[in-house]
Coordinates of N, CA and C in Angstrom, one line a residue:
Chain O
G150 N -15.7 276.6 78.0 CA -15.8 275.3 78.6 C -14.9 275.2 79.8
A151 N -15.1 274.2 80.7 CA -14.3 274.0 81.9 C -12.9 273.6 81.5
G152 N -12.0 274.1 82.3 CA -10.6 273.7 82.1 C -10.3 272.5 83.0
V153 N -9.0 272.3 83.1 CA -8.5 271.2 84.0 C -8.7 271.7 85.5
S154 N -9.3 270.9 86.3 CA -9.4 271.2 87.7 C -8.7 270.3 88.6
Q155 N -8.2 270.8 89.7 CA -7.4 270.0 90.6 C -8.0 270.2 92.0
S156 N -7.9 269.2 92.8 CA -8.3 269.3 94.2 C -7.5 268.4 95.1
P157 N -7.3 268.9 96.4 CA -7.6 270.2 96.9 C -6.6 271.2 96.3
S158 N -6.8 272.5 96.5 CA -5.9 273.5 96.0 C -4.7 273.6 96.9
N159 N -4.9 273.3 98.2 CA -3.8 273.3 99.2 C -4.0 272.1 100.1
K160 N -2.9 271.5 100.4 CA -2.9 270.3 101.3 C -1.7 270.4 102.3
V161 N -2.0 270.4 103.6 CA -1.0 270.4 104.6 C -1.0 269.0 105.3
T162 N 0.0 268.3 105.4 CA 0.0 267.0 106.0 C 1.3 266.8 106.9
E163 N 1.2 265.8 107.7 CA 2.4 265.5 108.5 C 3.2 264.5 107.9
K164 N 4.5 264.6 108.1 CA 5.4 263.6 107.6 C 5.0 262.2 107.9
G165 N 5.0 261.3 106.9 CA 4.6 259.9 107.2 C 3.2 259.6 106.8
K166 N 2.4 260.6 106.6 CA 1.0 260.4 106.2 C 0.9 260.2 104.7
D167 N -0.2 259.5 104.3 CA -0.5 259.4 102.8 C -1.4 260.5 102.4
V168 N -1.2 260.9 101.1 CA -2.1 262.0 100.5 C -2.5 261.5 99.1
E169 N -3.7 262.0 98.8 CA -4.3 261.8 97.4 C -4.6 263.1 96.8
L170 N -4.1 263.3 95.6 CA -4.4 264.5 94.8 C -5.2 264.2 93.6
R171 N -6.2 265.0 93.3 CA -7.1 264.6 92.3 C -7.0 265.6 91.1
C172 N -7.2 265.1 89.9 CA -7.2 265.9 88.7 C -8.4 265.5 87.8
D173 N -9.2 266.5 87.4 CA -10.3 266.3 86.5 C -9.8 267.0 85.2
P174 N -9.6 266.2 84.1 CA -9.1 266.8 82.9 C -10.3 267.4 82.1
I175 N -9.9 268.0 81.0 CA -10.9 268.6 80.1 C -11.6 267.4 79.5
S176 N -13.0 267.5 79.4 CA -13.8 266.4 78.9 C -13.3 266.0 77.5
G177 N -13.1 264.7 77.2 CA -12.8 264.3 75.9 C -11.3 264.2 75.7
H178 N -10.5 264.7 76.6 CA -9.0 264.7 76.4 C -8.5 263.3 76.8
T179 N -7.8 262.7 75.9 CA -7.3 261.3 76.1 C -6.0 261.2 76.8
A180 N -5.2 262.3 76.8 CA -3.9 262.3 77.5 C -3.9 263.1 78.7
L181 N -3.3 262.6 79.8 CA -3.3 263.3 81.1 C -1.9 263.1 81.6
Y182 N -1.3 264.2 82.1 CA 0.0 264.3 82.6 C 0.0 264.8 84.0
W183 N 1.0 264.4 84.8 CA 1.3 265.0 86.1 C 2.7 265.5 86.1
Y184 N 2.9 266.7 86.6 CA 4.2 267.3 86.8 C 4.3 267.8 88.2
R185 N 5.5 268.1 88.7 CA 5.7 268.7 90.0 C 6.6 269.9 89.9
Q186 N 6.3 270.9 90.6 CA 7.0 272.2 90.6 C 7.5 272.5 92.0
S187 N 8.8 272.4 92.2 CA 9.4 272.6 93.5 C 10.6 273.6 93.4
L188 N 10.9 274.2 94.5 CA 12.0 275.1 94.5 C 13.3 274.5 94.1
G189 N 13.6 273.3 94.6 CA 14.8 272.7 94.3 C 15.0 272.0 93.0
Q190 N 13.9 271.5 92.4 CA 13.9 270.8 91.2 C 13.3 271.4 90.0
G191 N 12.6 272.6 90.2 CA 11.9 273.2 89.1 C 10.7 272.4 88.7
L192 N 10.4 272.5 87.4 CA 9.2 271.7 86.9 C 9.7 270.4 86.3
E193 N 9.1 269.3 86.8 CA 9.6 268.0 86.4 C 8.4 267.1 86.1
F194 N 8.5 266.3 85.1 CA 7.5 265.3 84.6 C 7.5 264.2 85.6
L195 N 6.2 263.7 85.9 CA 6.1 262.6 86.8 C 5.6 261.3 86.1
I196 N 4.4 261.5 85.4 CA 3.7 260.3 84.8 C 2.7 260.8 83.8
Y197 N 2.5 260.0 82.7 CA 1.4 260.4 81.9 C 0.6 259.1 81.4
F198 N -0.7 259.4 81.1 CA -1.6 258.4 80.7 C -2.1 258.8 79.3
Q199 N -2.2 257.8 78.4 CA -2.7 258.0 77.1 C -3.7 256.9 76.8
G200 N -5.0 257.3 76.7 CA -6.0 256.3 76.4 C -6.0 255.1 77.3
N201 N -6.0 253.9 76.7 CA -6.0 252.7 77.5 C -4.6 252.1 77.6
S202 N -3.6 252.8 77.1 CA -2.2 252.3 77.1 C -1.7 252.3 78.5
A203 N -0.7 251.5 78.8 CA 0.0 251.5 80.1 C 0.6 252.9 80.3
P204 N 0.5 253.4 81.5 CA 1.1 254.7 81.8 C 2.6 254.7 81.7
D205 N 3.1 255.9 81.4 CA 4.6 256.1 81.4 C 4.9 256.7 82.8
K206 N 5.5 255.8 83.6 CA 5.8 256.2 85.0 C 7.3 256.6 85.2
S207 N 7.9 256.9 84.1 CA 9.4 257.1 84.2 C 9.8 258.3 85.0
G208 N 8.9 259.2 85.3 CA 9.3 260.4 86.1 C 9.0 260.3 87.6
L209 N 8.4 259.2 88.0 CA 8.1 259.1 89.4 C 9.3 259.0 90.2
P210 N 9.5 259.8 91.3 CA 10.8 259.8 92.0 C 11.1 258.6 92.9
S211 N 10.0 258.0 93.4 CA 10.2 256.8 94.2 C 9.0 255.9 94.2
D212 N 9.0 254.8 94.8 CA 7.9 253.9 94.7 C 6.8 254.3 95.7
R213 N 7.0 255.4 96.4 CA 6.0 256.0 97.3 C 4.9 256.7 96.5
F214 N 5.3 257.0 95.2 CA 4.4 257.7 94.3 C 3.7 256.7 93.4
S215 N 2.4 256.9 93.2 CA 1.6 256.1 92.3 C 0.5 257.0 91.8
A216 N 0.0 256.6 90.6 CA -1.2 257.3 90.1 C -2.0 256.3 89.3
E217 N -3.3 256.7 89.3 CA -4.2 255.9 88.5 C -5.2 256.8 87.7
R218 N -5.8 256.3 86.7 CA -6.8 257.1 86.0 C -7.9 256.1 85.7
T219 N -9.0 256.5 86.3 CA -10.2 255.7 86.2 C -11.1 256.1 85.1
G220 N -11.6 255.1 84.3 CA -12.5 255.4 83.2 C -12.0 256.3 82.2
G221 N -10.7 256.5 82.1 CA -10.1 257.4 81.1 C -10.4 258.8 81.4
S222 N -10.8 259.1 82.6 CA -11.0 260.5 82.9 C -10.3 261.0 84.1
V223 N -10.9 261.0 85.3 CA -10.3 261.5 86.5 C -9.0 260.7 86.9
S224 N -8.0 261.4 87.4 CA -6.8 260.8 87.8 C -6.5 261.2 89.3
T225 N -5.9 260.2 90.0 CA -5.5 260.4 91.4 C -4.0 260.1 91.5
L226 N -3.3 261.1 92.0 CA -1.9 260.9 92.4 C -1.8 260.6 93.9
T227 N -1.2 259.5 94.2 CA -1.1 259.1 95.6 C 0.4 259.2 96.1
I228 N 0.6 259.8 97.2 CA 2.0 259.8 97.8 C 1.9 259.1 99.1
Q229 N 2.6 258.0 99.3 CA 2.5 257.3 100.6 C 3.7 257.8 101.4
R230 N 3.5 257.7 102.7 CA 4.5 258.0 103.7 C 5.3 259.3 103.3
T231 N 4.5 260.4 103.2 CA 5.1 261.6 102.7 C 6.3 262.1 103.5
Q232 N 7.2 262.7 102.8 CA 8.5 263.2 103.3 C 8.5 264.7 103.0
Q233 N 9.3 265.5 103.8 CA 9.4 266.9 103.6 C 9.8 267.3 102.2
E234 N 10.6 266.5 101.6 CA 11.1 266.8 100.2 C 9.9 266.6 99.2
D235 N 8.8 266.1 99.6 CA 7.6 266.0 98.7 C 6.9 267.3 98.6
S236 N 7.2 268.2 99.4 CA 6.5 269.5 99.4 C 6.8 270.2 98.1
A237 N 5.7 270.6 97.4 CA 5.8 271.1 96.0 C 4.4 271.4 95.6
V238 N 4.3 272.0 94.4 CA 3.0 272.2 93.7 C 2.9 271.1 92.6
Y239 N 1.8 270.4 92.7 CA 1.6 269.2 91.8 C 0.6 269.7 90.7
L240 N 1.1 269.7 89.5 CA 0.3 270.2 88.3 C -0.2 269.0 87.5
C241 N -1.4 269.2 87.0 CA -2.0 268.2 86.1 C -2.2 268.9 84.8
A242 N -2.0 268.2 83.7 CA -2.3 268.7 82.4 C -3.0 267.7 81.6
S243 N -3.9 268.1 80.6 CA -4.5 267.2 79.7 C -4.4 267.7 78.3
S244 N -4.5 266.8 77.4 CA -4.5 267.2 76.0 C -5.3 266.2 75.2
S245 N -5.7 266.6 74.0 CA -6.5 265.7 73.2 C -5.8 264.6 72.5
G246 N -4.4 264.6 72.7 CA -3.6 263.5 72.1 C -2.2 263.8 72.6
T247 N -1.2 263.1 72.0 CA 0.2 263.2 72.4 C 1.1 263.7 71.3
G248 N 0.5 264.2 70.2 CA 1.3 264.8 69.2 C 1.7 266.3 69.5
S249 N 2.6 266.8 68.8 CA 3.0 268.2 69.1 C 1.9 269.2 69.0
Y250 N 1.0 268.9 68.1 CA -0.1 269.9 67.9 C -1.1 269.8 69.0
N251 N -1.0 268.9 69.9 CA -2.0 268.7 71.0 C -1.5 269.5 72.2
E252 N -1.9 270.7 72.3 CA -1.5 271.5 73.5 C -1.9 270.9 74.8
Q253 N -1.0 270.9 75.7 CA -1.3 270.5 77.1 C -1.9 271.7 77.9
F254 N -3.0 271.5 78.4 CA -3.7 272.5 79.2 C -3.5 272.2 80.7
F255 N -3.0 273.1 81.4 CA -2.6 272.9 82.8 C -3.7 273.3 83.8
G256 N -3.8 272.6 84.8 CA -4.7 273.0 85.9 C -3.9 274.0 86.9
P257 N -4.6 274.5 87.9 CA -4.0 275.5 88.8 C -3.1 274.9 89.8
G258 N -3.1 273.5 89.9 CA -2.1 272.9 90.8 C -2.7 272.7 92.2
T259 N -2.0 271.7 92.9 CA -2.3 271.5 94.3 C -0.9 271.7 95.0
R260 N -1.0 272.7 96.0 CA 0.2 273.0 96.8 C 0.2 272.0 98.0
L261 N 1.2 271.2 98.0 CA 1.4 270.2 99.1 C 2.5 270.7 100.0
T262 N 2.2 270.7 101.3 CA 3.2 271.1 102.3 C 3.2 269.9 103.3
V263 N 4.4 269.4 103.4 CA 4.6 268.3 104.4 C 5.4 268.8 105.6
L264 N 4.8 268.8 106.8 CA 5.4 269.3 108.0 C 6.3 268.3 108.7
Chain S
A271 N 19.6 262.1 76.9 CA 18.4 262.6 77.6 C 18.2 264.1 77.2
Q272 N 17.0 264.5 77.1 CA 16.7 265.9 76.7 C 16.9 266.8 77.9
S273 N 17.3 268.0 77.6 CA 17.4 269.0 78.6 C 17.2 270.4 78.1
V274 N 16.8 271.3 79.0 CA 16.6 272.7 78.6 C 17.3 273.6 79.6
T275 N 18.0 274.6 79.0 CA 18.7 275.6 79.9 C 18.1 277.0 79.6
Q276 N 17.7 277.7 80.6 CA 17.4 279.1 80.5 C 18.4 279.8 81.4
P277 N 19.4 280.5 80.7 CA 20.5 281.1 81.4 C 20.2 282.2 82.4
D278 N 19.1 282.9 82.1 CA 18.8 284.1 82.9 C 17.7 283.7 83.9
I279 N 18.0 283.8 85.2 CA 17.0 283.5 86.2 C 16.1 284.7 86.4
H280 N 16.6 285.9 86.4 CA 15.8 287.1 86.5 C 16.1 288.1 85.4
I281 N 15.1 288.8 84.9 CA 15.4 289.9 83.9 C 14.4 291.0 84.3
T282 N 15.0 292.2 84.4 CA 14.2 293.4 84.6 C 14.2 294.3 83.4
V283 N 13.0 294.7 83.0 CA 12.9 295.5 81.8 C 11.9 296.6 82.0
S284 N 12.1 297.7 81.4 CA 11.2 298.9 81.5 C 10.0 298.7 80.6
E285 N 8.9 299.1 81.1 CA 7.7 299.0 80.2 C 7.9 299.8 78.9
G286 N 7.5 299.1 77.8 CA 7.7 299.7 76.5 C 9.0 299.2 75.8
A287 N 9.9 298.7 76.6 CA 11.2 298.2 76.0 C 11.0 296.8 75.5
S288 N 12.0 296.4 74.7 CA 11.9 295.1 74.1 C 12.4 294.0 75.1
L289 N 12.0 292.8 74.9 CA 12.4 291.7 75.8 C 12.9 290.5 75.0
E290 N 13.9 289.9 75.4 CA 14.3 288.6 74.8 C 14.7 287.7 75.9
L291 N 14.2 286.5 75.9 CA 14.5 285.4 76.9 C 15.2 284.3 76.1
R292 N 16.2 283.9 76.7 CA 17.0 282.8 76.1 C 16.7 281.4 76.5
C293 N 16.8 280.5 75.6 CA 16.5 279.1 75.8 C 17.4 278.3 74.9
N294 N 18.1 277.4 75.6 CA 18.9 276.4 74.8 C 18.5 275.0 75.2
Y295 N 18.5 274.1 74.2 CA 17.9 272.8 74.5 C 19.0 271.7 74.0
S296 N 18.8 270.6 74.5 CA 19.5 269.4 74.1 C 18.5 268.3 73.8
Y297 N 18.6 267.8 72.5 CA 17.6 266.8 72.1 C 18.2 266.1 70.9
G298 N 18.0 264.8 70.8 CA 18.7 264.0 69.8 C 18.1 264.1 68.4
A299 N 17.0 264.7 68.3 CA 16.3 264.8 66.9 C 15.7 266.2 66.8
T300 N 14.8 266.4 65.8 CA 14.1 267.6 65.7 C 13.1 267.7 66.9
P301 N 13.3 268.8 67.7 CA 12.5 268.8 68.9 C 11.1 269.5 68.7
Y302 N 10.2 269.2 69.6 CA 9.0 270.0 69.8 C 9.5 271.0 70.9
L303 N 9.2 272.3 70.6 CA 9.6 273.3 71.6 C 8.4 274.2 71.9
F304 N 8.4 274.6 73.2 CA 7.3 275.4 73.7 C 7.8 276.5 74.6
W305 N 7.0 277.5 74.7 CA 7.2 278.6 75.7 C 5.9 278.7 76.5
Y306 N 6.0 278.6 77.8 CA 4.8 278.8 78.7 C 5.1 280.0 79.6
V307 N 4.0 280.6 80.0 CA 4.0 281.7 81.0 C 3.2 281.3 82.2
Q308 N 3.8 281.7 83.4 CA 3.1 281.5 84.6 C 3.0 282.8 85.4
S309 N 1.8 283.3 85.5 CA 1.6 284.6 86.2 C 1.4 284.2 87.7
P310 N 1.6 285.2 88.6 CA 1.5 284.9 90.0 C 0.1 284.3 90.3
G311 N 0.2 283.1 91.0 CA -1.1 282.5 91.4 C -1.8 281.8 90.3
Q312 N -1.3 281.8 89.1 CA -2.0 281.3 87.9 C -1.3 280.0 87.4
G313 N -2.0 279.2 86.6 CA -1.4 278.0 86.0 C -0.6 278.4 84.8
L314 N 0.0 277.4 84.2 CA 0.8 277.6 83.1 C 0.0 277.8 81.8
Q315 N 0.4 278.8 81.0 CA -0.4 279.0 79.8 C 0.6 279.0 78.6
L316 N 0.2 278.3 77.6 CA 1.1 278.2 76.4 C 1.1 279.5 75.6
L317 N 2.3 280.0 75.4 CA 2.5 281.2 74.6 C 2.6 280.8 73.1
L318 N 3.5 279.8 72.8 CA 3.7 279.4 71.4 C 4.4 278.1 71.4
K319 N 4.5 277.5 70.2 CA 5.1 276.2 70.1 C 5.7 276.1 68.7
Y320 N 6.8 275.2 68.6 CA 7.4 274.9 67.3 C 7.5 273.4 67.2
F321 N 7.1 272.9 66.0 CA 7.4 271.5 65.8 C 7.9 271.2 64.4
S322 N 7.7 272.1 63.4 CA 8.3 272.0 62.1 C 8.0 273.2 61.3
G323 N 8.6 273.3 60.1 CA 8.3 274.4 59.2 C 9.0 275.7 59.5
D324 N 8.3 276.8 59.4 CA 8.8 278.1 59.6 C 9.5 278.2 60.9
T325 N 10.7 278.7 60.9 CA 11.5 278.7 62.2 C 11.1 279.9 63.1
L326 N 10.4 280.9 62.5 CA 9.9 282.0 63.3 C 8.4 281.8 63.6
V327 N 8.1 281.6 64.9 CA 6.7 281.3 65.2 C 6.1 282.5 66.0
Q328 N 4.8 282.7 65.8 CA 4.1 283.8 66.5 C 3.2 283.1 67.5
G329 N 3.1 283.8 68.6 CA 2.3 283.3 69.7 C 1.2 284.3 70.1
I330 N 0.7 284.1 71.3 CA -0.3 285.0 71.9 C 0.4 286.1 72.6
K331 N -0.3 287.2 72.9 CA 0.1 288.3 73.6 C 1.3 289.0 73.0
G332 N 1.4 288.9 71.7 CA 2.5 289.6 71.0 C 3.9 289.0 71.0
F333 N 4.0 287.8 71.5 CA 5.3 287.1 71.6 C 5.6 286.4 70.3
E334 N 6.9 286.2 70.1 CA 7.4 285.4 69.0 C 8.6 284.7 69.4
A335 N 9.0 283.6 68.7 CA 10.2 282.9 69.1 C 10.8 282.4 67.8
E336 N 12.1 282.2 67.8 CA 12.9 281.8 66.6 C 13.6 280.5 67.0
F337 N 13.4 279.5 66.2 CA 14.1 278.2 66.3 C 15.4 278.3 65.5
K338 N 16.6 278.1 66.1 CA 17.8 278.1 65.4 C 18.5 276.7 65.7
R339 N 18.4 275.8 64.8 CA 19.0 274.5 65.0 C 20.5 274.5 65.2
S340 N 21.2 275.4 64.5 CA 22.6 275.4 64.6 C 23.1 275.8 66.0
Q341 N 22.2 276.6 66.7 CA 22.6 277.1 68.0 C 21.8 276.4 69.1
S342 N 21.0 275.4 68.7 CA 20.1 274.7 69.7 C 19.4 275.7 70.6
S343 N 18.8 276.7 69.9 CA 18.2 277.7 70.7 C 16.8 278.0 70.2
F344 N 16.0 278.5 71.2 CA 14.6 278.9 70.9 C 14.3 280.1 71.7
N345 N 14.8 281.2 71.4 CA 14.6 282.4 72.2 C 13.3 283.1 71.9
L346 N 12.7 283.6 73.0 CA 11.4 284.3 73.0 C 11.6 285.8 73.0
R347 N 10.8 286.5 72.2 CA 11.0 287.9 72.1 C 9.6 288.6 72.1
K348 N 9.7 289.9 72.6 CA 8.5 290.7 72.5 C 9.0 292.1 72.2
P349 N 8.5 292.8 71.2 CA 9.0 294.2 70.9 C 8.8 295.2 71.9
S350 N 7.7 295.2 72.6 CA 7.3 296.2 73.6 C 6.6 295.6 74.7
V351 N 7.2 295.6 75.9 CA 6.7 294.9 77.1 C 5.6 295.8 77.8
H352 N 4.6 295.1 78.3 CA 3.5 295.7 79.1 C 3.7 295.3 80.5
W353 N 3.2 296.1 81.4 CA 3.3 295.7 82.8 C 2.7 294.3 83.1
S354 N 1.7 294.0 82.3 CA 1.1 292.7 82.6 C 1.9 291.5 82.1
D355 N 3.0 291.8 81.5 CA 4.0 290.7 81.1 C 4.8 290.2 82.2
A356 N 4.8 290.9 83.4 CA 5.6 290.4 84.5 C 5.1 289.1 85.0
A357 N 5.9 288.1 84.9 CA 5.6 286.7 85.1 C 6.8 285.8 85.1
E358 N 6.6 284.5 85.2 CA 7.8 283.6 85.0 C 7.5 282.9 83.7
Y359 N 8.6 282.7 83.0 CA 8.5 282.1 81.6 C 9.3 280.9 81.6
F360 N 8.7 279.8 81.0 CA 9.4 278.5 81.0 C 9.5 278.1 79.5
C361 N 10.7 277.7 79.2 CA 10.9 277.0 77.9 C 10.8 275.5 78.1
A362 N 10.3 274.7 77.2 CA 10.2 273.3 77.3 C 10.4 272.6 76.0
V363 N 10.9 271.4 76.1 CA 11.0 270.5 74.9 C 10.2 269.3 75.2
G364 N 9.5 268.9 74.1 CA 8.6 267.7 74.2 C 9.2 266.5 73.6
A365 N 9.0 265.4 74.2 CA 9.6 264.1 73.7 C 8.8 263.6 72.6
R366 N 9.2 263.6 71.4 CA 8.4 263.2 70.3 C 8.1 261.7 70.4
A367 N 9.0 260.9 70.8 CA 8.8 259.5 70.9 C 8.2 259.0 72.2
A368 N 7.8 259.9 73.0 CA 7.3 259.5 74.4 C 6.2 260.4 74.8
G369 N 5.2 260.4 74.0 CA 3.9 261.1 74.4 C 4.0 262.5 74.6
N370 N 5.1 263.2 74.1 CA 5.2 264.6 74.2 C 5.3 265.1 75.7
K371 N 5.8 264.2 76.5 CA 6.1 264.6 77.9 C 7.1 265.7 77.9
L372 N 6.9 266.8 78.7 CA 7.7 268.0 78.6 C 8.8 268.0 79.6
T373 N 10.0 268.5 79.1 CA 11.1 268.8 80.0 C 11.3 270.3 80.0
F374 N 11.2 270.9 81.2 CA 11.2 272.3 81.3 C 12.6 272.8 81.7
G375 N 12.8 274.1 81.3 CA 14.0 274.8 81.8 C 13.6 275.3 83.2
G376 N 14.6 276.0 83.8 CA 14.5 276.4 85.2 C 13.6 277.7 85.3
G377 N 13.3 278.3 84.2 CA 12.4 279.5 84.2 C 13.2 280.8 84.3
T378 N 12.6 281.8 83.8 CA 13.1 283.2 83.9 C 12.0 284.1 84.4
R379 N 12.3 284.7 85.5 CA 11.3 285.6 86.1 C 11.5 287.0 85.5
V380 N 10.5 287.6 85.0 CA 10.5 288.9 84.3 C 9.9 289.9 85.2
L381 N 10.6 291.0 85.5 CA 10.1 292.1 86.3 C 10.0 293.3 85.3
V382 N 8.8 294.0 85.4 CA 8.6 295.1 84.5 C 8.6 296.4 85.3
K383 N 9.5 297.3 85.0 CA 9.6 298.6 85.7 C 8.7 299.6 85.0
P384 N 8.0 300.5 85.8 CA 7.1 301.5 85.1 C 7.9 302.5 84.4

């Protein structure tokens, strides 16, 4: 079956512009996570959604970052007024729940470069 | 707050030799623990996980890991490395009370010599 997909695979933008990154989780997965992988910070959690519950936004680095999940499926991560330190690979993962036995399946990531 | 430390940034091993990657964690309760592998240009793939029970867990690709509560460690091992094992390996702890969001270590890059 299809895995987690992310688009675009690469995004180059200018400082100050807004960007939207998309994640299509595995069909039927109720939990969706966003992580960021950067040279300076390693792999870090950003936000997760579980079903219809309010998202856990505790990892978002600033109020320029936001995410939504429409219809319990597709998610969009939006970064407003991008800065050079936002350059990173943004990874999305989904799982069939939030218990330990529910493996998180990761997408290939979106590489964001802010010039 | 939970944290994960992988002391070795790089490890070079000869093909056929054994491999051990170290992982130490900090967590207030019994942790969920994971090892992921990231091959060049690839996404993260789960190798194995621990959440309870037997402290020696078997994973895919011939890997195993041992949970040692007294040492707060979850080291990854493979008896005989193949060239295809060259990759970056990440240890992670999952937050039991917070949706299993993962905290990752800094990663260990493994190079395999022929």
